[in-house]
């Protein structure tokens, strides 16, 4: 153990650089988050942001099955009318979105079509940066939620990410949200539990850097313990309540990272913590080849996680004040490529879910024939949706956060 420093242990176990639970000399534990329970305004609403990394194909998510141009552009990938879960006589949801389709029928899902921004960028990194910062015109160093946090006291516990790293959208000018890793890390083989526990304890006379490393590792062990408790507490409920009702998916019903993230969000909301914004994610949507099967697997995971979470939130007063927003950095090109997939595109859909959402179809659907060099032209600026979320969910003047932006998406909230 003498030869294995805390720094080397953290690097070897994949922890270093994976999550920032400490800011400066201060470590933030999950206990710090739950310590705020009871301090929350009972009338305040909560925003849950679900990021689909990789560029989800919007045309095969919200499917324009009645449009001949859709079938002409992607004959091998297009869904027939009898395959989709219909929303109306022109569009339907991907077959994997059975639970989300039911929520639409109950008026708890708003589908916003044609969402994008001017002069779209087809780079994953640049486009996601634009979505996180809400600044399409120029690179920015702060995220739109981070700027909201700057104006909302700066307490990092108000905006929390259950993703592997703190996303740029939670970084403000004077403050930043808190990041908590979901998922268990594997320790180097051969280390007993007593050695792992010792690594989490500061020792007399050691440097400040090593003391911070010990505090961070203690946080990470606490996170793992809580995640195990969440999974143990919910597995019986899943087996009893969902075995007969949950739609079958290509994953065979296995729990996903998104399930675990939303389980933690639900626990926080039910405990009454002060957090107003949660960020979670699901990756893998860069479907350049064999798209139909892969996207159905991913959308099946998304469907199961969103449906479970939305149903759970509907059981409590605090949960009924939750709005979940789902987005990706861009859609895909209208025409399929030569590998039964699609390449990076532009405009796509956003989904808004919750008991307080006015369900329905919003935004003008983009034309599949009047294209911009083969890509969809956006009809709804994503800042209009952000402004509506800031105003209706976070009780904030959007102009303060979005640099004077005045647009709105009306009707859904």
Short mmCIF file of C-alpha atoms in Angstrom, two decimals:
data_model
loop_
_atom_site.label_atom_id
_atom_site.label_comp_id
_atom_site.label_asym_id
_atom_site.label_seq_id
_atom_site.Cartn_x
_atom_site.Cartn_y
_atom_site.Cartn_z
CA UNK A 1 0.00 0.00 0.00
CA UNK A 2 2.95 2.32 0.63
CA UNK A 3 3.93 2.10 -3.04
CA UNK A 4 0.40 2.78 -4.27
CA UNK A 5 -0.24 6.46 -3.75
CA UNK A 6 -3.77 7.82 -3.76
CA UNK A 7 -2.99 9.64 -6.98
CA UNK A 8 -1.86 6.46 -8.72
CA UNK A 9 -4.85 4.58 -7.38
CA UNK A 10 -7.30 7.14 -8.71
CA UNK A 11 -5.67 7.05 -12.14
CA UNK A 12 -5.55 3.25 -12.22
CA UNK A 13 -9.22 2.92 -11.27
CA UNK A 14 -10.38 5.34 -13.93
CA UNK A 15 -11.49 8.00 -11.48
CA UNK A 16 -9.05 10.79 -12.20
CA UNK A 17 -10.59 13.25 -14.60
CA UNK A 18 -13.88 11.33 -14.73
CA UNK A 19 -15.85 13.42 -12.26
CA UNK A 20 -15.42 16.64 -10.32
CA UNK A 21 -16.98 16.15 -6.90
CA UNK A 22 -14.65 18.70 -5.35
CA UNK A 23 -14.31 22.32 -6.37
CA UNK A 24 -11.06 23.85 -5.18
CA UNK A 25 -10.46 22.55 -1.69
CA UNK A 26 -14.08 21.59 -1.04
CA UNK A 27 -15.60 18.17 -1.77
CA UNK A 28 -19.35 17.89 -2.38
CA UNK A 29 -20.97 14.67 -1.18
CA UNK A 30 -24.41 13.33 -1.89
CA UNK A 31 -25.10 13.99 1.77
CA UNK A 32 -24.61 17.70 1.02
CA UNK A 33 -27.35 17.48 -1.59
CA UNK A 34 -29.79 15.66 0.66
CA UNK A 35 -28.99 18.06 3.49
CA UNK A 36 -31.02 20.66 1.56
CA UNK A 37 -34.21 18.59 1.87
CA UNK A 38 -36.96 20.70 3.40
CA UNK A 39 -35.47 24.02 2.28
CA UNK A 40 -37.18 23.96 -1.11
CA UNK A 41 -40.10 26.20 -2.05
CA UNK A 42 -42.96 23.68 -2.46
CA UNK A 43 -44.35 25.65 -5.40
CA UNK A 44 -41.12 25.61 -7.43
CA UNK A 45 -40.78 23.42 -10.50
CA UNK A 46 -37.90 21.16 -11.55
CA UNK A 47 -36.25 20.79 -14.95
CA UNK A 48 -34.68 17.49 -16.03
CA UNK A 49 -32.53 17.70 -19.17
CA UNK A 50 -31.92 14.46 -21.09
CA UNK A 51 -29.13 14.70 -23.67
CA UNK A 52 -28.97 12.12 -26.46
CA UNK A 53 -25.33 12.16 -27.53
CA UNK A 54 -24.36 11.31 -31.09
CA UNK A 55 -27.08 13.00 -33.12
CA UNK A 56 -30.38 11.13 -32.89
CA UNK A 57 -32.21 10.64 -36.21
CA UNK A 58 -35.30 12.78 -35.72
CA UNK A 59 -37.01 11.55 -38.90
CA UNK A 60 -37.00 7.97 -37.62
CA UNK A 61 -38.02 9.08 -34.13
CA UNK A 62 -41.00 11.25 -35.07
CA UNK A 63 -41.75 9.60 -38.39
CA UNK A 64 -43.47 11.47 -41.28
CA UNK A 65 -44.86 8.17 -42.52
CA UNK A 66 -47.45 9.75 -44.85
CA UNK A 67 -44.89 11.85 -46.77
CA UNK A 68 -43.73 10.17 -50.02
CA UNK A 69 -40.50 12.17 -49.90
CA UNK A 70 -39.59 10.36 -46.66
CA UNK A 71 -39.87 6.94 -48.29
CA UNK A 72 -38.12 8.09 -51.46
CA UNK A 73 -35.12 9.45 -49.53
CA UNK A 74 -34.52 6.38 -47.38
CA UNK A 75 -36.35 3.35 -48.80
CA UNK A 76 -34.46 0.80 -46.67
CA UNK A 77 -34.70 2.82 -43.45
CA UNK A 78 -38.21 4.27 -43.72
CA UNK A 79 -41.01 2.95 -41.54
CA UNK A 80 -44.29 1.99 -43.15
CA UNK A 81 -47.56 3.41 -41.86
CA UNK A 82 -48.47 0.14 -40.16
CA UNK A 83 -45.17 0.04 -38.24
CA UNK A 84 -45.25 3.41 -36.48
CA UNK A 85 -47.15 4.41 -33.36
CA UNK A 86 -49.38 7.04 -34.85
CA UNK A 87 -49.80 10.54 -33.45
CA UNK A 88 -52.10 11.68 -36.24
CA UNK A 89 -52.73 10.97 -39.90
CA UNK A 90 -49.28 12.15 -40.97
CA UNK A 91 -46.70 11.41 -38.26
CA UNK A 92 -46.04 8.70 -35.71
CA UNK A 93 -43.43 7.61 -33.19
CA UNK A 94 -40.75 4.99 -33.70
CA UNK A 95 -42.05 1.47 -32.90
CA UNK A 96 -39.71 1.30 -29.88
CA UNK A 97 -41.44 4.26 -28.18
CA UNK A 98 -44.49 2.41 -26.87
CA UNK A 99 -44.51 3.97 -23.41
CA UNK A 100 -43.84 7.47 -24.68
CA UNK A 101 -46.67 7.01 -27.18
CA UNK A 102 -49.02 6.20 -24.33
CA UNK A 103 -47.91 9.35 -22.51
CA UNK A 104 -48.73 11.33 -25.65
CA UNK A 105 -52.23 9.88 -25.65
CA UNK A 106 -52.60 10.95 -22.01
CA UNK A 107 -51.57 14.52 -22.82
CA UNK A 108 -48.23 14.34 -21.02
CA UNK A 109 -45.90 14.56 -24.04
CA UNK A 110 -45.25 17.59 -26.23
CA UNK A 111 -43.35 16.96 -29.47
CA UNK A 112 -41.57 20.07 -30.76
CA UNK A 113 -40.63 19.64 -34.42
CA UNK A 114 -38.00 21.35 -36.55
CA UNK A 115 -35.81 22.55 -33.67
CA UNK A 116 -32.41 23.93 -34.63
CA UNK A 117 -30.36 27.09 -35.00
CA UNK A 118 -28.99 29.36 -37.78
CA UNK A 119 -25.93 28.28 -39.75
CA UNK A 120 -25.90 24.75 -38.32
CA UNK A 121 -22.64 22.98 -37.56
CA UNK A 122 -22.36 19.25 -38.26
CA UNK A 123 -19.49 18.61 -35.83
CA UNK A 124 -20.62 16.67 -32.76
CA UNK A 125 -18.44 18.77 -30.49
CA UNK A 126 -19.25 22.18 -31.88
CA UNK A 127 -22.97 21.52 -32.21
CA UNK A 128 -23.24 20.15 -28.67
CA UNK A 129 -21.26 23.16 -27.48
CA UNK A 130 -23.85 25.38 -29.16
CA UNK A 131 -26.71 23.55 -27.47
CA UNK A 132 -24.96 23.74 -24.09
CA UNK A 133 -24.01 27.41 -24.29
CA UNK A 134 -27.05 28.63 -26.29
CA UNK A 135 -24.70 30.75 -28.37
CA UNK A 136 -24.76 29.73 -32.06
CA UNK A 137 -22.90 32.79 -33.30
CA UNK A 138 -19.61 32.39 -31.45
CA UNK A 139 -17.82 30.06 -29.01
CA UNK A 140 -18.68 30.70 -25.38
CA UNK A 141 -17.20 29.72 -22.04
CA UNK A 142 -20.43 29.43 -20.03
CA UNK A 143 -23.49 27.20 -20.31
CA UNK A 144 -27.04 28.50 -20.27
CA UNK A 145 -27.87 26.62 -17.05
CA UNK A 146 -24.59 27.82 -15.54
CA UNK A 147 -25.58 31.42 -16.29
CA UNK A 148 -28.95 30.76 -14.66
CA UNK A 149 -27.06 29.40 -11.64
CA UNK A 150 -24.98 32.58 -11.48
CA UNK A 151 -28.22 34.55 -11.04
CA UNK A 152 -29.79 32.00 -8.66
CA UNK A 153 -27.26 32.32 -5.81
CA UNK A 154 -24.51 30.14 -7.30
CA UNK A 155 -25.08 27.18 -4.98
CA UNK A 156 -23.81 24.18 -7.02
CA UNK A 157 -26.51 21.99 -5.51
CA UNK A 158 -29.15 23.88 -7.49
CA UNK A 159 -27.94 22.28 -10.75
CA UNK A 160 -26.72 18.68 -10.63
CA UNK A 161 -25.40 16.32 -13.29
CA UNK A 162 -25.54 12.54 -12.97
CA UNK A 163 -23.26 12.15 -15.98
CA UNK A 164 -19.61 11.01 -16.08
CA UNK A 165 -18.37 14.60 -16.32
CA UNK A 166 -19.78 18.01 -15.59
CA UNK A 167 -21.36 19.10 -18.90
CA UNK A 168 -20.50 22.59 -20.15
CA UNK A 169 -24.16 23.63 -19.84
CA UNK A 170 -23.77 23.71 -16.02
CA UNK A 171 -20.65 25.93 -16.04
CA UNK A 172 -21.30 29.56 -15.16
CA UNK A 173 -19.07 32.59 -15.00
CA UNK A 174 -18.95 32.69 -11.20
CA UNK A 175 -20.21 29.23 -10.27
CA UNK A 176 -20.83 25.74 -11.59
CA UNK A 177 -23.22 22.91 -10.92
CA UNK A 178 -22.31 19.70 -9.10
CA UNK A 179 -21.43 16.45 -10.89
CA UNK A 180 -22.00 12.98 -9.48
CA UNK A 181 -20.91 9.89 -11.42
CA UNK A 182 -23.46 7.10 -11.90
CA UNK A 183 -22.00 3.64 -12.33
CA UNK A 184 -19.55 1.56 -10.39
CA UNK A 185 -15.81 1.89 -10.86
CA UNK A 186 -13.56 -1.14 -10.68
CA UNK A 187 -10.61 -1.04 -8.34
CA UNK A 188 -7.23 -2.63 -9.15
CA UNK A 189 -7.34 -6.35 -8.38
CA UNK A 190 -5.96 -7.60 -5.11
CA UNK A 191 -6.87 -4.63 -2.92
CA UNK A 192 -8.93 -5.69 0.13
CA UNK A 193 -11.82 -3.60 1.43
CA UNK A 194 -9.68 -2.39 4.34
CA UNK A 195 -7.14 -0.92 1.90
CA UNK A 196 -9.86 0.80 -0.11
CA UNK A 197 -11.32 2.27 3.07
CA UNK A 198 -7.87 3.52 4.12
CA UNK A 199 -7.48 5.36 0.83
CA UNK A 200 -10.56 7.41 1.69
CA UNK A 201 -9.18 8.63 5.04
CA UNK A 202 -6.91 11.66 5.33
CA UNK A 203 -3.74 11.05 7.31
CA UNK A 204 -1.99 13.37 9.72
CA UNK A 205 0.81 15.40 8.20
CA UNK A 206 0.01 14.70 4.54
CA UNK A 207 -0.18 17.45 1.93
CA UNK A 208 -3.35 19.37 1.11
CA UNK A 209 -3.45 17.75 -2.34
CA UNK A 210 -3.44 14.24 -0.86
CA UNK A 211 -6.09 15.22 1.66
CA UNK A 212 -8.29 16.45 -1.20
CA UNK A 213 -7.68 13.18 -3.06
CA UNK A 214 -8.81 11.23 0.00
CA UNK A 215 -11.93 13.38 0.29
CA UNK A 216 -12.74 12.86 -3.38
CA UNK A 217 -12.29 9.10 -3.10
CA UNK A 218 -14.54 9.05 -0.03
CA UNK A 219 -17.16 10.86 -2.10
CA UNK A 220 -16.86 8.33 -4.90
CA UNK A 221 -17.29 5.41 -2.50
CA UNK A 222 -20.35 7.10 -1.04
CA UNK A 223 -21.77 7.54 -4.54
CA UNK A 224 -21.25 3.87 -5.35
CA UNK A 225 -22.92 2.84 -2.11
CA UNK A 226 -25.94 5.00 -2.81
CA UNK A 227 -26.23 3.68 -6.36
CA UNK A 228 -26.19 0.11 -5.06
CA UNK A 229 -28.91 1.02 -2.55
CA UNK A 230 -31.00 2.62 -5.29
CA UNK A 231 -30.72 -0.47 -7.47
CA UNK A 232 -31.48 -2.86 -4.60
CA UNK A 233 -34.49 -0.78 -3.53
CA UNK A 234 -36.03 -0.67 -6.99
CA UNK A 235 -35.37 -4.14 -8.37
CA UNK A 236 -38.29 -5.77 -6.50
CA UNK A 237 -40.66 -2.98 -7.58
CA UNK A 238 -39.55 -3.40 -11.20
CA UNK A 239 -40.09 -7.15 -11.10
CA UNK A 240 -43.51 -6.87 -9.51
CA UNK A 241 -44.96 -3.84 -11.30
CA UNK A 242 -43.26 -3.75 -14.70
CA UNK A 243 -42.78 -7.34 -15.79
CA UNK A 244 -46.27 -7.46 -17.26
CA UNK A 245 -46.69 -3.85 -18.37
CA UNK A 246 -43.33 -2.62 -19.67
CA UNK A 247 -42.98 -2.77 -23.46
CA UNK A 248 -40.41 -5.23 -24.72
CA UNK A 249 -37.18 -3.72 -25.99
CA UNK A 250 -34.15 -5.02 -27.84
CA UNK A 251 -32.16 -4.79 -24.60
CA UNK A 252 -34.19 -7.53 -22.96
CA UNK A 253 -35.25 -5.20 -20.15
CA UNK A 254 -31.73 -4.74 -18.75
CA UNK A 255 -31.22 -1.63 -16.68
CA UNK A 256 -29.30 1.12 -18.45
CA UNK A 257 -27.18 4.02 -17.33
CA UNK A 258 -30.09 6.33 -18.03
CA UNK A 259 -32.33 4.25 -15.75
CA UNK A 260 -29.83 4.62 -12.93
CA UNK A 261 -29.45 8.36 -13.48
CA UNK A 262 -33.20 8.97 -13.46
CA UNK A 263 -33.61 6.77 -10.37
CA UNK A 264 -31.28 9.12 -8.51
CA UNK A 265 -33.10 12.17 -9.86
CA UNK A 266 -36.39 10.71 -8.64
CA UNK A 267 -35.00 10.06 -5.17
CA UNK A 268 -33.72 13.62 -4.95
CA UNK A 269 -37.05 15.09 -6.03
CA UNK A 270 -39.01 12.90 -3.63
CA UNK A 271 -36.67 13.90 -0.79
CA UNK A 272 -37.40 17.57 -1.49
CA UNK A 273 -33.83 18.71 -2.19
CA UNK A 274 -33.35 22.27 -3.42
CA UNK A 275 -31.96 21.20 -6.81
CA UNK A 276 -33.91 22.85 -9.65
CA UNK A 277 -32.06 21.40 -12.67
CA UNK A 278 -30.84 17.84 -13.24
CA UNK A 279 -28.77 16.76 -16.25
CA UNK A 280 -28.68 13.13 -17.44
CA UNK A 281 -27.72 11.52 -20.74
CA UNK A 282 -27.76 8.54 -23.09
CA UNK A 283 -25.16 8.08 -25.81
CA UNK A 284 -24.59 6.04 -28.95
CA UNK A 285 -26.84 7.78 -31.49
CA UNK A 286 -24.20 8.30 -34.20
CA UNK A 287 -25.91 5.84 -36.56
CA UNK A 288 -23.87 5.92 -39.75
CA UNK A 289 -24.55 2.23 -40.47
CA UNK A 290 -27.27 -0.36 -39.76
CA UNK A 291 -29.36 2.36 -38.20
CA UNK A 292 -32.78 0.82 -37.75
CA UNK A 293 -31.78 -1.91 -35.33
CA UNK A 294 -29.33 0.21 -33.33
CA UNK A 295 -31.65 3.18 -33.01
CA UNK A 296 -34.54 0.96 -31.93
CA UNK A 297 -32.34 -0.49 -29.18
CA UNK A 298 -31.40 2.99 -27.96
CA UNK A 299 -34.92 4.39 -28.26
CA UNK A 300 -36.18 1.35 -26.38
CA UNK A 301 -33.83 2.21 -23.52
CA UNK A 302 -34.95 5.81 -23.67
CA UNK A 303 -38.60 4.81 -23.74
CA UNK A 304 -38.34 2.57 -20.71
CA UNK A 305 -36.40 5.11 -18.65
CA UNK A 306 -38.63 8.07 -19.54
CA UNK A 307 -41.85 6.15 -19.00
CA UNK A 308 -40.80 4.81 -15.61
CA UNK A 309 -39.59 8.22 -14.50
CA UNK A 310 -42.68 10.10 -15.71
CA UNK A 311 -45.03 7.60 -14.06
CA UNK A 312 -43.08 7.78 -10.81
CA UNK A 313 -43.12 11.56 -10.83
CA UNK A 314 -46.89 11.60 -11.29
CA UNK A 315 -47.34 10.03 -7.84
CA UNK A 316 -46.21 13.05 -5.78
CA UNK A 317 -46.87 16.80 -5.68
CA UNK A 318 -43.18 17.55 -6.22
CA UNK A 319 -43.00 15.07 -9.10
CA UNK A 320 -45.99 16.63 -10.84
CA UNK A 321 -44.01 19.86 -11.01
CA UNK A 322 -41.20 18.21 -13.02
CA UNK A 323 -40.67 18.95 -16.72
CA UNK A 324 -38.35 16.63 -18.65
CA UNK A 325 -36.77 17.95 -21.87
CA UNK A 326 -35.09 15.56 -24.33
CA UNK A 327 -32.77 16.77 -27.12
CA UNK A 328 -29.77 15.81 -29.26
CA UNK A 329 -27.03 17.93 -30.82
CA UNK A 330 -28.48 17.54 -34.32
CA UNK A 331 -30.65 15.26 -36.44
CA UNK A 332 -29.52 13.27 -39.46
CA UNK A 333 -29.55 13.95 -43.19
CA UNK A 334 -32.80 13.28 -44.99
CA UNK A 335 -31.33 10.84 -47.50
CA UNK A 336 -29.85 7.55 -46.28
CA UNK A 337 -26.21 6.79 -46.97
CA UNK A 338 -24.86 3.63 -48.61
CA UNK A 339 -24.47 1.75 -45.32
CA UNK A 340 -28.11 1.57 -44.23
CA UNK A 341 -27.50 4.55 -42.00
CA UNK A 342 -27.62 8.33 -42.02
CA UNK A 343 -24.98 11.04 -41.71
CA UNK A 344 -24.85 14.20 -39.60
CA UNK A 345 -27.74 16.56 -40.28
CA UNK A 346 -29.39 19.60 -38.77
CA UNK A 347 -32.87 20.22 -37.37
CA UNK A 348 -34.62 17.59 -35.26
CA UNK A 349 -37.21 17.20 -32.49
CA UNK A 350 -37.37 17.99 -28.81
CA UNK A 351 -39.61 16.10 -26.40
CA UNK A 352 -41.16 17.68 -23.31
CA UNK A 353 -42.74 15.34 -20.76
CA UNK A 354 -44.52 15.68 -17.44
CA UNK A 355 -47.84 16.11 -15.71
CA UNK A 356 -47.63 19.88 -16.23
CA UNK A 357 -46.97 19.64 -19.97
CA UNK A 358 -49.74 20.38 -22.46
CA UNK A 359 -49.33 17.46 -24.81
CA UNK A 360 -49.50 17.68 -28.57
CA UNK A 361 -47.51 18.52 -31.68
CA UNK A 362 -45.73 21.89 -31.73
CA UNK A 363 -43.67 23.67 -34.34
CA UNK A 364 -43.99 23.52 -38.09
CA UNK A 365 -42.64 20.27 -39.52
CA UNK A 366 -39.69 20.96 -41.87
CA UNK A 367 -40.16 20.26 -45.55
CA UNK A 368 -38.48 17.12 -46.87
CA UNK A 369 -38.18 18.61 -50.35
CA UNK A 370 -37.22 22.24 -49.65
CA UNK A 371 -33.82 21.44 -48.19
CA UNK A 372 -30.59 23.25 -47.37
CA UNK A 373 -27.96 21.24 -49.27
CA UNK A 374 -29.74 18.02 -48.37
CA UNK A 375 -30.59 18.99 -44.79
CA UNK A 376 -33.76 20.09 -43.04
CA UNK A 377 -34.34 23.80 -42.47
CA UNK A 378 -35.15 24.51 -38.85
CA UNK A 379 -38.52 26.07 -38.04
CA UNK A 380 -38.11 26.56 -34.25
CA UNK A 381 -35.02 28.19 -32.75
CA UNK A 382 -33.85 26.11 -29.79
CA UNK A 383 -33.47 29.30 -27.76
CA UNK A 384 -37.25 29.74 -27.96
CA UNK A 385 -37.60 26.42 -26.13
CA UNK A 386 -34.90 27.33 -23.61
CA UNK A 387 -36.56 30.69 -22.98
CA UNK A 388 -39.87 28.97 -22.28
CA UNK A 389 -38.20 26.54 -19.87
CA UNK A 390 -36.42 29.37 -18.06
CA UNK A 391 -39.60 31.40 -17.77
CA UNK A 392 -42.15 28.68 -17.01
CA UNK A 393 -40.07 26.17 -15.05
CA UNK A 394 -37.18 28.11 -13.50
CA UNK A 395 -39.06 31.40 -12.88
CA UNK A 396 -36.32 33.43 -14.56
CA UNK A 397 -36.31 36.23 -17.10
CA UNK A 398 -34.82 34.49 -20.16
CA UNK A 399 -33.26 37.71 -21.45
CA UNK A 400 -30.87 37.71 -18.48
CA UNK A 401 -29.58 34.22 -19.29
CA UNK A 402 -29.91 34.21 -23.10
CA UNK A 403 -28.35 37.62 -23.77
CA UNK A 404 -31.59 39.47 -24.47
CA UNK A 405 -33.37 36.70 -26.41
CA UNK A 406 -37.11 37.44 -26.67
CA UNK A 407 -38.49 34.44 -28.58
CA UNK A 408 -40.83 31.90 -26.98
CA UNK A 409 -42.38 28.55 -27.77
CA UNK A 410 -45.98 29.03 -26.70
CA UNK A 411 -48.58 26.53 -25.58
CA UNK A 412 -46.67 23.54 -24.22
CA UNK A 413 -46.03 24.77 -20.65
#
